[in-house]
Coordinates of C-alpha atoms in Angstrom, one line a residue:
M1 CA 0.0 0.0 0.0
P2 CA 1.4 3.4 -0.9
G3 CA 2.9 5.2 2.1
Y4 CA 2.4 2.2 4.5
R5 CA 5.0 2.0 7.3
P6 CA 5.4 -0.9 9.7
R7 CA 4.5 0.0 13.2
P8 CA 5.2 -2.4 16.1
Q9 CA 2.1 -1.0 18.0
Q10 CA -0.2 -1.9 15.1
L11 CA 1.2 -5.4 14.8
E12 CA 1.0 -6.1 18.6
M13 CA -2.6 -4.8 18.6
A14 CA -3.6 -7.0 15.7
Q15 CA -2.0 -10.0 17.4
A16 CA -3.9 -9.3 20.7
I17 CA -7.2 -8.9 18.8
L18 CA -6.6 -12.2 16.9
E19 CA -6.1 -14.0 20.1
A20 CA -9.2 -12.5 21.6
I21 CA -11.3 -13.5 18.6
Q22 CA -9.9 -17.1 18.6
S23 CA -10.7 -17.5 22.3
T24 CA -14.1 -15.7 22.0
G25 CA -12.7 -13.2 24.6
M26 CA -13.5 -9.7 25.6
L27 CA -10.8 -7.1 25.0
A28 CA -10.6 -3.3 25.5
V29 CA -7.8 -1.7 23.4
E30 CA -6.5 1.9 23.5
A31 CA -4.2 2.9 20.8
G32 CA -2.9 6.4 20.2
T33 CA -3.4 8.4 17.0
G34 CA -1.3 7.0 14.2
T35 CA -1.3 3.4 15.3
G36 CA -3.6 2.4 12.5
K37 CA -6.4 0.9 14.6
T38 CA -8.7 0.2 11.6
F39 CA -6.3 -2.2 9.9
A40 CA -5.2 -3.6 13.3
Y41 CA -8.7 -5.0 13.8
L42 CA -9.8 -5.6 10.2
V43 CA -6.8 -7.9 9.3
P44 CA -7.3 -10.3 12.3
A45 CA -11.1 -10.2 11.9
L46 CA -10.8 -11.3 8.3
L47 CA -8.1 -13.8 9.0
A48 CA -10.1 -15.4 11.8
G49 CA -13.1 -16.0 9.5
G50 CA -16.7 -16.2 10.5
K51 CA -19.3 -13.4 10.5
V52 CA -18.1 -10.1 11.8
I53 CA -20.0 -6.9 12.8
V54 CA -18.0 -3.7 13.0
S55 CA -19.8 -0.8 14.8
T56 CA -18.5 2.7 14.4
G57 CA -19.2 6.0 16.3
T58 CA -20.4 7.9 13.3
K59 CA -21.9 7.3 9.9
T60 CA -19.0 9.2 8.3
L61 CA -16.5 6.6 9.7
Q62 CA -18.9 3.9 8.7
D63 CA -18.8 5.0 5.1
Q64 CA -15.0 5.3 5.2
L65 CA -14.7 1.8 6.6
H66 CA -16.9 0.3 4.0
R67 CA -15.7 2.2 0.9
R68 CA -12.0 2.6 1.6
D69 CA -10.5 0.6 4.4
L70 CA -12.3 -2.7 4.0
P71 CA -11.7 -3.0 0.2
A72 CA -8.0 -2.1 0.8
V73 CA -7.6 -4.9 3.4
R74 CA -9.5 -7.4 1.3
E75 CA -7.3 -6.7 -1.7
A76 CA -4.1 -6.9 0.4
L77 CA -5.1 -10.2 1.8
A78 CA -6.5 -11.5 -1.5
F79 CA -9.6 -12.6 0.3
G80 CA -13.0 -12.9 -1.3
T81 CA -14.7 -11.7 1.9
S82 CA -18.2 -10.2 1.2
T83 CA -19.0 -7.0 3.0
A84 CA -22.2 -4.9 3.5
L85 CA -23.1 -1.5 4.9
L86 CA -26.2 -1.3 7.1
K87 CA -27.7 2.0 8.5
G88 CA -30.9 2.9 10.2
R89 CA -34.0 3.0 8.0
A90 CA -34.1 6.8 8.1
N91 CA -30.9 6.9 6.0
Y92 CA -32.6 5.3 3.0
V93 CA -35.0 6.8 0.5
C94 CA -38.5 5.4 1.1
L95 CA -40.1 5.0 -2.3
H96 CA -43.7 5.0 -0.9
R97 CA -43.3 8.2 1.1
L98 CA -41.4 9.9 -1.7
E99 CA -44.3 9.1 -4.1
R100 CA -46.8 10.4 -1.6
A101 CA -44.9 13.6 -1.0
G102 CA -44.9 14.3 -4.8
E103 CA -48.7 13.8 -4.9
E104 CA -49.6 15.7 -1.8
A105 CA -47.4 18.8 -2.5
R106 CA -47.0 19.5 1.2
L107 CA -43.7 21.3 0.7
T108 CA -43.3 24.8 2.1
S109 CA -40.9 26.3 -0.4
R110 CA -39.7 26.1 -4.0
E111 CA -36.3 25.1 -2.8
D112 CA -37.8 22.0 -1.1
A113 CA -39.8 21.2 -4.2
A114 CA -36.6 21.3 -6.3
R115 CA -34.8 19.1 -3.7
L116 CA -37.6 16.6 -3.8
R117 CA -37.2 16.4 -7.6
Q118 CA -33.5 15.7 -7.1
I119 CA -34.3 12.9 -4.7
E120 CA -36.8 11.5 -7.1
A121 CA -34.2 11.4 -9.9
F122 CA -31.7 9.8 -7.4
A123 CA -34.2 7.1 -6.4
R124 CA -34.6 6.1 -10.1
T125 CA -30.8 5.4 -10.5
T126 CA -29.4 4.5 -7.1
L127 CA -28.7 0.9 -6.1
S128 CA -28.4 1.6 -2.4
G129 CA -30.9 4.4 -1.8
D130 CA -28.5 5.7 0.8
R131 CA -29.1 9.4 1.2
A132 CA -25.3 9.9 1.9
D133 CA -24.8 9.2 -1.8
L134 CA -26.8 12.2 -2.9
A135 CA -24.4 15.0 -2.0
E136 CA -26.5 17.7 -3.7
V137 CA -29.1 17.5 -1.0
S138 CA -27.6 18.1 2.4
E139 CA -28.3 15.4 5.1
D140 CA -30.1 17.9 7.3
A141 CA -32.4 19.3 4.6
P142 CA -36.0 19.3 5.9
V143 CA -37.3 17.6 2.7
W144 CA -35.7 14.3 3.7
Q145 CA -38.5 13.7 6.3
H146 CA -40.9 13.5 3.3
A147 CA -38.6 11.0 1.4
T148 CA -37.6 8.7 4.2
S149 CA -39.4 6.5 6.8
T150 CA -39.2 6.0 10.5
R151 CA -40.0 2.9 12.5
E152 CA -43.3 4.6 13.5
N153 CA -44.5 5.4 9.9
C154 CA -43.0 2.5 8.0
L155 CA -45.8 0.2 6.5
G156 CA -43.6 -2.9 6.5
Q157 CA -44.8 -5.8 4.4
E158 CA -48.1 -3.9 3.7
C159 CA -46.2 -1.2 1.8
P160 CA -47.0 -1.2 -2.0
K161 CA -43.2 -0.6 -2.7
Y162 CA -42.0 -3.4 -0.3
K163 CA -40.4 -5.5 -3.1
D164 CA -38.2 -2.5 -4.2
C165 CA -37.5 -1.3 -0.6
F166 CA -33.9 -0.1 -0.2
V167 CA -34.0 -0.9 3.6
M168 CA -35.0 -4.5 2.9
R169 CA -32.3 -4.8 0.2
A170 CA -29.7 -3.5 2.6
R171 CA -30.8 -6.0 5.3
K172 CA -30.7 -8.9 2.8
D173 CA -27.2 -7.9 1.8
A174 CA -26.2 -7.7 5.5
Q175 CA -27.6 -11.2 6.1
A176 CA -25.4 -12.6 3.3
A177 CA -22.2 -10.7 4.0
D178 CA -19.2 -11.9 6.0
V179 CA -18.5 -8.4 7.4
V180 CA -21.2 -6.0 8.2
V181 CA -20.5 -2.3 9.0
I182 CA -23.0 -0.6 11.3
N183 CA -22.9 2.3 13.8
H184 CA -23.5 2.4 17.6
H185 CA -26.9 4.1 17.3
L186 CA -28.1 1.3 15.0
F187 CA -26.7 -1.4 17.3
F188 CA -28.5 -0.1 20.4
A189 CA -31.7 0.9 18.6
D190 CA -31.9 -2.7 17.3
V191 CA -31.0 -4.3 20.6
L192 CA -33.9 -2.4 22.1
L193 CA -36.5 -2.6 19.3
R194 CA -35.4 -5.6 17.3
D195 CA -36.4 -3.6 14.3
E196 CA -33.4 -2.4 12.3
G197 CA -32.0 -5.8 11.1
V198 CA -29.1 -6.1 13.5
A199 CA -30.9 -8.6 15.8
E200 CA -31.1 -11.0 12.9
L201 CA -27.4 -10.7 12.3
L202 CA -26.2 -11.3 15.9
P203 CA -27.0 -15.0 16.3
A204 CA -24.7 -16.0 13.4
C205 CA -22.0 -13.5 14.4
N206 CA -18.6 -14.7 15.7
T207 CA -17.1 -11.3 16.4
V208 CA -18.4 -7.8 17.3
I209 CA -15.9 -4.9 17.1
F210 CA -16.8 -1.5 18.5
D211 CA -14.6 1.3 17.0
E212 CA -14.7 4.7 18.8
A213 CA -15.8 2.7 21.8
H214 CA -15.5 5.6 24.1
Q215 CA -18.9 6.7 22.9
L216 CA -20.7 3.5 23.7
A217 CA -21.9 4.2 27.3
E218 CA -23.5 7.5 26.4
T219 CA -25.2 6.0 23.3
A220 CA -26.4 3.0 25.3
R221 CA -27.9 5.3 28.0
L222 CA -29.7 7.2 25.3
F223 CA -31.3 4.1 23.8
F224 CA -32.1 2.3 27.0
G225 CA -34.1 5.2 28.2
D226 CA -37.4 6.5 26.8
T227 CA -38.3 9.8 25.2
V228 CA -41.4 11.6 24.0
A229 CA -40.9 14.7 21.9
S230 CA -43.4 17.5 21.2
A231 CA -42.2 17.4 17.5
Q232 CA -43.1 13.7 17.4
L233 CA -46.6 14.4 18.6
V234 CA -47.1 17.3 16.1
E235 CA -46.0 14.9 13.3
L236 CA -48.4 12.2 14.5
S237 CA -51.3 14.7 14.5
R238 CA -50.5 15.8 11.0
D239 CA -50.0 12.3 9.7
A240 CA -53.2 11.0 11.3
R241 CA -55.3 13.7 9.4
L242 CA -53.5 13.0 6.1
E243 CA -53.9 9.3 6.4
L244 CA -57.7 9.6 7.1
R245 CA -58.1 11.8 4.1
A246 CA -56.1 9.4 1.9
A247 CA -58.4 6.6 3.1
G248 CA -61.4 8.7 2.0
G249 CA -62.7 9.2 5.5
A250 CA -62.2 12.9 6.3
S251 CA -64.0 13.9 9.5
P252 CA -64.2 17.3 11.2
E253 CA -64.4 15.7 14.6
F254 CA -61.3 13.6 14.0
D255 CA -59.4 16.6 12.6
A256 CA -60.4 18.6 15.7
L257 CA -58.9 15.8 18.0
A258 CA -55.7 15.8 16.0
A259 CA -55.5 19.6 16.1
R260 CA -56.0 19.6 19.9
L261 CA -53.1 17.2 20.4
E262 CA -50.9 19.4 18.1
K263 CA -51.8 22.5 20.1
A264 CA -51.2 20.7 23.4
A265 CA -47.7 19.6 22.2
R266 CA -46.9 23.2 21.1
D267 CA -48.2 24.6 24.4
L268 CA -45.9 22.2 26.3
R269 CA -42.9 23.6 24.5
L270 CA -44.1 27.2 25.1
V271 CA -43.9 26.7 28.9
F272 CA -40.2 27.2 28.6
G273 CA -40.3 30.3 26.4
G274 CA -37.3 30.8 24.2
E275 CA -34.9 28.9 26.4
G276 CA -32.7 26.0 25.4
V277 CA -32.2 24.1 28.6
R278 CA -31.9 20.6 30.3
V279 CA -33.6 20.4 33.6
A280 CA -34.5 17.7 36.1
W281 CA -38.2 16.6 36.2
S282 CA -38.6 18.1 39.7
Q283 CA -37.4 21.5 38.5
A284 CA -39.7 21.3 35.5
M285 CA -42.7 20.4 37.7
A286 CA -42.0 23.5 39.8
R287 CA -42.3 25.7 36.7
E288 CA -45.8 27.3 36.3
G289 CA -47.9 25.6 33.7
F290 CA -45.7 22.5 33.1
A291 CA -47.7 19.9 35.0
T292 CA -50.9 21.1 33.5
A293 CA -49.4 21.1 30.0
V294 CA -48.1 17.5 30.4
D295 CA -51.6 16.4 31.7
A296 CA -53.2 18.0 28.6
V297 CA -50.8 16.2 26.2
A298 CA -51.6 12.9 27.9
E299 CA -55.3 13.5 27.8
R300 CA -55.4 14.6 24.1
L301 CA -53.0 11.8 23.0
H302 CA -55.3 9.2 24.6
A303 CA -58.4 10.8 22.9
L304 CA -56.7 10.6 19.5
E305 CA -55.6 7.0 20.1
V306 CA -59.3 6.1 20.9
A307 CA -60.4 7.8 17.6
L308 CA -57.6 6.1 15.6
A309 CA -58.7 2.7 17.0
D310 CA -62.1 3.3 15.3
Q311 CA -60.4 4.1 12.0
A312 CA -57.4 1.9 11.9
E313 CA -58.9 -0.8 9.7
R314 CA -59.4 1.7 6.8
S315 CA -55.7 1.6 5.9
E316 CA -52.2 0.4 6.9
G317 CA -51.2 4.1 7.3
L318 CA -53.9 4.7 9.9
A319 CA -53.0 1.4 11.7
A320 CA -49.4 2.7 11.8
C321 CA -50.6 6.0 13.3
L322 CA -52.6 4.0 16.0
R323 CA -49.4 2.1 16.9
R324 CA -47.5 5.4 17.1
A325 CA -50.1 6.9 19.4
A326 CA -50.2 3.8 21.6
E327 CA -46.4 3.6 21.9
S328 CA -46.2 7.4 22.7
G329 CA -48.9 6.9 25.3
V330 CA -47.1 4.0 27.0
T331 CA -43.8 6.0 27.0
L332 CA -45.4 9.1 28.4
T333 CA -47.0 7.1 31.2
R334 CA -43.6 5.5 32.0
I335 CA -42.0 8.9 32.2
R336 CA -44.7 10.5 34.3
E337 CA -44.8 7.5 36.8
A338 CA -41.1 6.5 36.9
E339 CA -39.7 6.2 40.3
G340 CA -36.7 4.6 41.9
K341 CA -33.0 4.8 42.1
E342 CA -32.1 3.3 38.7
D343 CA -33.6 6.0 36.4
V344 CA -33.6 9.8 36.2
R345 CA -36.4 11.9 34.6
W346 CA -35.6 15.1 32.9
V347 CA -36.7 17.6 30.3
E348 CA -34.7 19.0 27.3
V349 CA -35.8 22.1 25.5
F350 CA -34.7 23.0 22.0
G351 CA -35.5 26.0 19.7
S352 CA -38.9 24.7 18.5
S353 CA -39.4 21.4 20.4
L354 CA -39.2 19.8 23.8
Q355 CA -38.4 16.3 24.9
L356 CA -39.4 14.4 28.0
H357 CA -36.9 11.7 29.0
V358 CA -36.4 8.9 31.5
T359 CA -32.8 7.6 31.4
P360 CA -31.1 4.8 33.2
L361 CA -28.3 6.0 35.5
S362 CA -26.1 3.2 34.2
P363 CA -26.6 1.2 31.0
S364 CA -24.3 -1.6 32.2
A365 CA -26.9 -4.2 33.2
Q366 CA -28.8 -3.9 29.8
F367 CA -25.5 -3.9 27.9
R368 CA -24.3 -7.1 29.6
K369 CA -27.6 -8.8 28.8
Q370 CA -26.9 -8.4 25.1
M371 CA -23.4 -9.8 25.4
L372 CA -24.2 -13.0 27.3
D373 CA -26.8 -14.5 24.9
H374 CA -24.2 -16.3 22.8
P375 CA -20.4 -16.9 23.0
R376 CA -18.6 -14.6 20.7
A377 CA -15.6 -12.2 20.8
W378 CA -16.2 -8.6 21.8
I379 CA -13.5 -6.0 20.9
F380 CA -13.6 -2.4 22.1
T381 CA -11.2 0.1 20.7
S382 CA -10.5 3.8 20.7
A383 CA -7.7 6.4 21.2
T384 CA -9.3 7.3 24.5
L385 CA -10.5 4.5 26.8
A386 CA -8.0 4.7 29.7
V387 CA -7.0 7.3 32.3
G388 CA -3.2 6.7 32.3
E389 CA -3.1 2.9 32.1
D390 CA -6.3 2.4 34.0
F391 CA -9.4 1.1 32.1
T392 CA -11.6 0.9 35.2
H393 CA -13.9 3.8 34.3
F394 CA -14.6 2.6 30.8
K395 CA -15.2 -1.1 31.9
R396 CA -17.4 -0.1 34.8
E397 CA -19.6 2.1 32.6
L398 CA -20.4 -0.9 30.3
G399 CA -20.4 -3.6 33.0
I400 CA -17.5 -5.4 31.4
E401 CA -15.1 -5.5 34.4
E402 CA -13.8 -8.9 33.4
A403 CA -12.6 -7.7 30.0
A404 CA -8.9 -7.9 29.3
S405 CA -7.3 -4.6 28.4
R406 CA -4.2 -3.4 26.5
S407 CA -2.9 0.0 25.5
W408 CA -0.3 1.3 23.0
P409 CA 1.0 4.9 22.8
S410 CA 1.0 6.7 19.5
P411 CA 4.0 6.0 17.2
F412 CA 4.4 9.8 16.7
D413 CA 7.4 11.6 18.2
F414 CA 5.4 14.0 20.3
E415 CA 8.5 15.3 22.1
R416 CA 9.8 16.5 18.8
Q417 CA 6.6 17.4 17.0
S418 CA 4.7 19.3 19.7
V419 CA 4.7 21.5 22.8
L420 CA 2.1 21.6 25.6
Y421 CA 1.8 25.2 26.8
T422 CA -0.2 26.2 29.9
P423 CA -0.1 30.1 30.2
R424 CA 0.6 31.8 33.5
N425 CA -1.4 34.6 35.0
L426 CA -4.9 33.3 34.3
P427 CA -7.6 33.7 36.9
A428 CA -7.4 30.8 39.4
D429 CA -11.1 30.0 39.1
P430 CA -12.1 29.1 35.5
N431 CA -15.7 30.2 36.3
D432 CA -14.5 33.8 37.0
P433 CA -16.2 36.2 34.4
A434 CA -12.6 37.5 33.6
F435 CA -11.5 34.0 32.6
T436 CA -12.5 34.0 28.9
P437 CA -11.0 37.5 28.2
A438 CA -7.8 36.3 29.9
V439 CA -7.8 33.2 27.6
I440 CA -8.1 35.4 24.5
E441 CA -5.3 37.6 25.7
A442 CA -3.1 34.5 26.3
A443 CA -4.1 33.2 22.8
L444 CA -3.2 36.3 20.8
P445 CA 0.7 36.0 21.0
V446 CA 0.4 32.3 20.2
L447 CA -1.7 33.1 17.1
R448 CA 0.8 35.7 16.0
A449 CA 3.6 33.1 16.4
S450 CA 1.7 30.4 14.5
G451 CA 0.2 32.8 11.8
G452 CA -3.3 31.7 12.7
R453 CA -3.8 28.0 11.8
A454 CA -5.6 27.3 15.0
F455 CA -8.6 25.6 16.6
L456 CA -9.9 27.3 19.7
L457 CA -12.0 24.8 21.5
F458 CA -14.4 25.8 24.3
T459 CA -16.4 23.8 26.9
T460 CA -19.5 26.0 26.5
L461 CA -21.2 27.9 23.7
R462 CA -21.4 30.9 26.0
A463 CA -17.6 31.0 26.2
L464 CA -17.3 30.5 22.5
R465 CA -19.6 33.4 21.7
R466 CA -17.8 35.7 24.2
A467 CA -14.4 34.7 22.7
H468 CA -15.6 35.5 19.2
E469 CA -16.7 39.0 20.4
L470 CA -13.3 39.6 21.9
L471 CA -11.3 38.2 19.1
K472 CA -13.0 39.5 15.9
D473 CA -11.4 43.0 16.1
K474 CA -8.0 41.8 17.3
V475 CA -6.8 39.4 14.6
D476 CA -6.3 39.7 10.9
Y477 CA -6.8 36.0 10.2
P478 CA -10.1 34.6 8.9
L479 CA -12.4 33.6 11.8
L480 CA -14.7 30.6 11.4
V481 CA -17.3 30.1 14.1
Q482 CA -19.3 26.9 14.9
G483 CA -22.9 27.5 14.0
T484 CA -22.3 29.6 10.9
G485 CA -22.2 26.5 8.7
S486 CA -22.2 22.7 8.9
R487 CA -19.1 21.1 10.5
S488 CA -17.9 19.7 7.1
E489 CA -18.3 23.1 5.4
L490 CA -16.3 24.9 8.1
L491 CA -13.6 22.3 8.0
D492 CA -13.3 22.5 4.2
R493 CA -13.0 26.3 4.5
F494 CA -10.4 25.9 7.3
R495 CA -8.3 23.6 5.2
T496 CA -8.6 25.8 2.0
L497 CA -7.8 29.1 3.8
G498 CA -4.6 27.8 5.3
N499 CA -4.3 30.5 8.1
A500 CA -7.8 30.5 9.6
V501 CA -8.8 30.4 13.3
L502 CA -11.8 28.2 14.0
L503 CA -13.8 28.6 17.2
G504 CA -15.6 25.4 18.1
A505 CA -17.4 23.7 21.0
A506 CA -18.5 20.0 21.6
S507 CA -18.7 18.8 18.0
F508 CA -15.2 19.8 17.2
W509 CA -13.6 18.0 20.1
E510 CA -13.6 14.6 18.3
G511 CA -14.0 13.0 14.9
V512 CA -12.1 16.0 13.2
D513 CA -9.0 15.2 11.1
V514 CA -7.0 18.2 9.8
R515 CA -3.5 17.2 8.7
G516 CA -0.6 19.4 7.7
E517 CA 0.2 23.0 8.3
A518 CA -3.4 24.3 8.2
L519 CA -3.7 23.3 11.9
S520 CA -0.7 24.1 14.1
V521 CA -2.4 25.2 17.4
V522 CA -5.2 23.6 19.4
L523 CA -6.2 25.7 22.4
I524 CA -8.6 24.4 25.0
D525 CA -10.1 26.9 27.4
K526 CA -10.9 24.7 30.4
L527 CA -10.9 21.1 31.6
P528 CA -14.1 19.7 30.2
F529 CA -15.9 18.8 33.4
A530 CA -19.6 18.2 32.6
P531 CA -21.8 20.9 34.1
P532 CA -22.9 19.7 37.5
E533 CA -26.4 21.1 37.0
D534 CA -27.0 18.7 34.1
P535 CA -29.9 16.5 35.4
V536 CA -28.5 13.1 34.4
L537 CA -25.0 13.9 35.8
A538 CA -26.5 15.3 39.0
A539 CA -28.5 12.1 39.5
R540 CA -25.4 10.0 38.9
I541 CA -23.3 12.0 41.3
E542 CA -26.0 11.6 44.0
A543 CA -26.3 7.9 43.4
L544 CA -22.6 7.4 43.6
R545 CA -22.4 9.4 46.8
A546 CA -25.3 7.5 48.3
S547 CA -23.5 4.2 47.7
G548 CA -20.4 5.5 49.5
G549 CA -18.4 6.2 46.3
N550 CA -16.4 9.3 45.4
P551 CA -18.2 10.9 42.4
F552 CA -15.4 13.2 41.5
M553 CA -12.6 10.6 41.5
E554 CA -14.7 7.7 40.1
F555 CA -16.7 9.5 37.5
Q556 CA -16.2 13.3 36.9
L557 CA -12.4 13.3 36.7
P558 CA -12.1 10.2 34.5
Q559 CA -14.8 11.6 32.1
A560 CA -13.1 15.0 31.9
T561 CA -9.6 13.4 31.3
L562 CA -10.9 11.2 28.5
Q563 CA -12.7 14.2 26.9
L564 CA -9.6 16.3 27.1
K565 CA -7.6 13.5 25.4
Q566 CA -10.1 13.6 22.6
G567 CA -9.7 17.4 22.1
A568 CA -5.9 17.3 22.4
G569 CA -6.0 14.5 19.8
R570 CA -7.0 17.0 17.1
L571 CA -3.4 18.5 17.0
I572 CA -1.0 15.8 15.7
R573 CA -2.6 13.7 13.0
D574 CA 0.4 12.3 11.2
E575 CA 4.2 12.0 11.6
N576 CA 4.9 15.2 9.7
D577 CA 2.5 17.4 11.8
R578 CA 3.9 20.1 14.1
G579 CA 2.0 22.1 16.7
V580 CA 1.3 23.6 20.1
L581 CA -1.4 22.4 22.5
V582 CA -2.5 25.3 24.7
L583 CA -4.4 24.2 27.8
C584 CA -5.5 27.3 29.7
D585 CA -6.9 25.8 32.8
P586 CA -4.6 26.6 35.8
R587 CA -5.9 23.6 37.7
L588 CA -3.5 21.5 35.7
Y589 CA -0.8 22.9 38.0
S590 CA -2.8 24.2 41.0
K591 CA -4.7 21.0 41.9
P592 CA -3.3 17.6 42.9
Y593 CA -5.2 15.9 40.1
G594 CA -3.6 18.1 37.5
R595 CA -0.4 16.0 37.4
G596 CA -2.4 12.9 36.6
I597 CA -4.3 14.6 33.8
R598 CA -1.1 15.9 32.2
A599 CA 0.4 12.4 32.5
S600 CA -2.6 11.0 30.5
L601 CA -1.7 13.2 27.5
P602 CA 0.9 12.3 24.9
A603 CA 4.5 12.8 25.9
M604 CA 4.9 16.4 24.7
K605 CA 7.4 18.9 26.0
Q606 CA 5.6 20.9 28.7
T607 CA 6.1 24.6 29.3
R608 CA 4.6 27.6 30.9
E609 CA 6.7 30.1 29.0
L610 CA 5.5 31.9 25.9
A611 CA 9.1 32.2 24.7
D612 CA 9.2 28.4 24.3
V613 CA 6.2 28.5 22.0
E614 CA 7.6 31.3 19.9
A615 CA 10.9 29.5 19.6
F616 CA 9.1 26.3 18.6
F617 CA 7.4 28.1 15.7
A618 CA 10.6 29.9 14.7
R619 CA 12.3 26.5 14.4
I620 CA 9.5 25.2 12.2
E621 CA 9.8 28.1 9.8
K622 CA 13.5 27.5 9.4

C-alpha cells in the first residue's frame, strides 16, 4: 500500500485482537493516534473468519470503513470476503413516502420542491438508496422527512413498494455478508427494538468490534431510556389527518382531536419560552404551567388514540398511526410515573421542540444482557479508553469489568513534534467572568507566532460566543465560528484558507481530522468537566455518593480526562505534523489531580513560557 509503514504497536494490537477472537474473549484496546487501529482490527477479523459486525461511532466513519479501508484490506489479503453496509431506515429513501410527497405537494418552499425532484431522480438510478450518496441535498435538509421513513410510519410488508424497498435490500445484503459495518446508534436501537435488522445478524455473528468505543456508554444510555418529543406528537397529529383523508374518511371531529393534540404539544414547548435548557423533572414540575401542559398532552394523546382505534382498519397508514399513538402513550405514562433509584427523569428544550426523558443511571446491566446471549468475541477500541493505564472507568460504565485490556502509545514523536503550553497569570477560578477574556489575551501572541492556523475549543457555547466577540477585532486571520455553517463546510474552508482560526465547541472536540500546516495550534479553554447542573449527571453523582463512592474521582475526573484527550488529539494527526497544544486551565498545576491529567496526555514537552512557544514556531519556519 502506498505510504504504508510498519508500526510495532499496530502489529501487537492485531495479534492481541486475533487471540481474543480465537478465544471468544472480551478485549478493550486503547491505541494512540497514528497506530492504524482500523487495519489492526480488520486484518485479524478477516483472517479469523466467521461473520463479523463492526460498529463505528459515526456514519462518516462507517462510510469510510466500507468504501475505503475494508476494500484495501480485502485486496491486500487477496480474500473474497463479502461486505455490507447497514444503516438505520431513516438513512434510506422510502419510495412510498417519496411518491406520496410528490402527490400531496406539502412542501413549504420552491427550494424544497426542487430538492424533492433531485431525490426522485436519485431514487430512479441508485442501487443503495443511501441518502449519503446524494451530496447535492444536504443530510439535514427538511425535505428528507418526506422522502424517508421511520420505525413509526413504515408500513412494513403492507407497503406497496415493499419489493423494491432499499431498507429491505440493505438487510438482505447484510444477512449474506461476511463483514457488516453498522454504527453504535443502529446497534442499540436494534438491541432495544429488534427492528433495524441487526438482531437477525447477531445469532450468526462470531465477532463484534466497536470502534470509537468511548462513545458506547452514552449511546447506550440514550437508547435504554425512553423519550417523548413534542415534535413527534405534532408529526403524529398531521400524519393522522392526512392518512384519514387518503383513506377517504375525512372527519371534522377527527381533525379537531388531532389539532387539539398538536396544540397541546406546542403549548408544552411554550412553557419554557425561548430557552434551550436541560432540567430535572422536579425543576420542570416546579415551573408554572408545566404539570398542566403534560396532563393536557396525555389526555389529548389518549383521545386521538381512541379515535384512531375506530379508523385503523381503513388503511395500513392509519394502523401505523394508531401504533405510534399507543407507543407514545405508554412511554409518556412511564416517564410520568417512573420512580426509583435506577432512572432519572428530565426535560430537554430546543429551539422549537421539547423532549421528556427517562434515562437509566447506568446502562451496564442492559448492555451485559446483550453480550451474554451467545459466545462470541467482543472487541472495544478507541484512542481514549484509559486514564493513564487504567481502564476501570470505561469497563465499569459498560459492565465489562472482566474484559482484558491493552494500550499502546501513538508512534508519533510528540517530544519533537509538539509542545504543551499552559499560560501563566490566568484567573485561578475558570468560572471567573474574567477568565474567557484572559484566555483570549493569552491566545493572541500564540496566534501571532503560528500565523493563525488554530482551533480554539471551548467547553461551553457561551464562552465560544464571548471569545468571538473579543477576538474579531484583534486578529487579521479569517475567523470561522461553529454554528455559521455545517461542520464539514467549516472544516473545508479551514483547510482551504490555510491560516484560519476556528472557534468550536462540543462537536469539534472529536472526529475531526485536519492534517498538515493548516492546523498548528489547538487551544482548550478549560478542563471539560460536565456541568454539575446537568440533570443526568447530577443524579449519577447523587447515586454514587449515596452508595459510598467518590463521584469526583470515580466519574467526573475520568470523564473529563478522556474528553480532554479527545480534544488534544486534534493536533498531531500524522508523523509530519507540528503544533502547540495550549491548555488554559490553571488547575493543571494548582490541583493535585492536574499532574495525573497531564500524564494521561501524549508525551509532549511541557512549558509555561510563551518564549518556548515562539521558539518552537521559529524553528519550524526555518
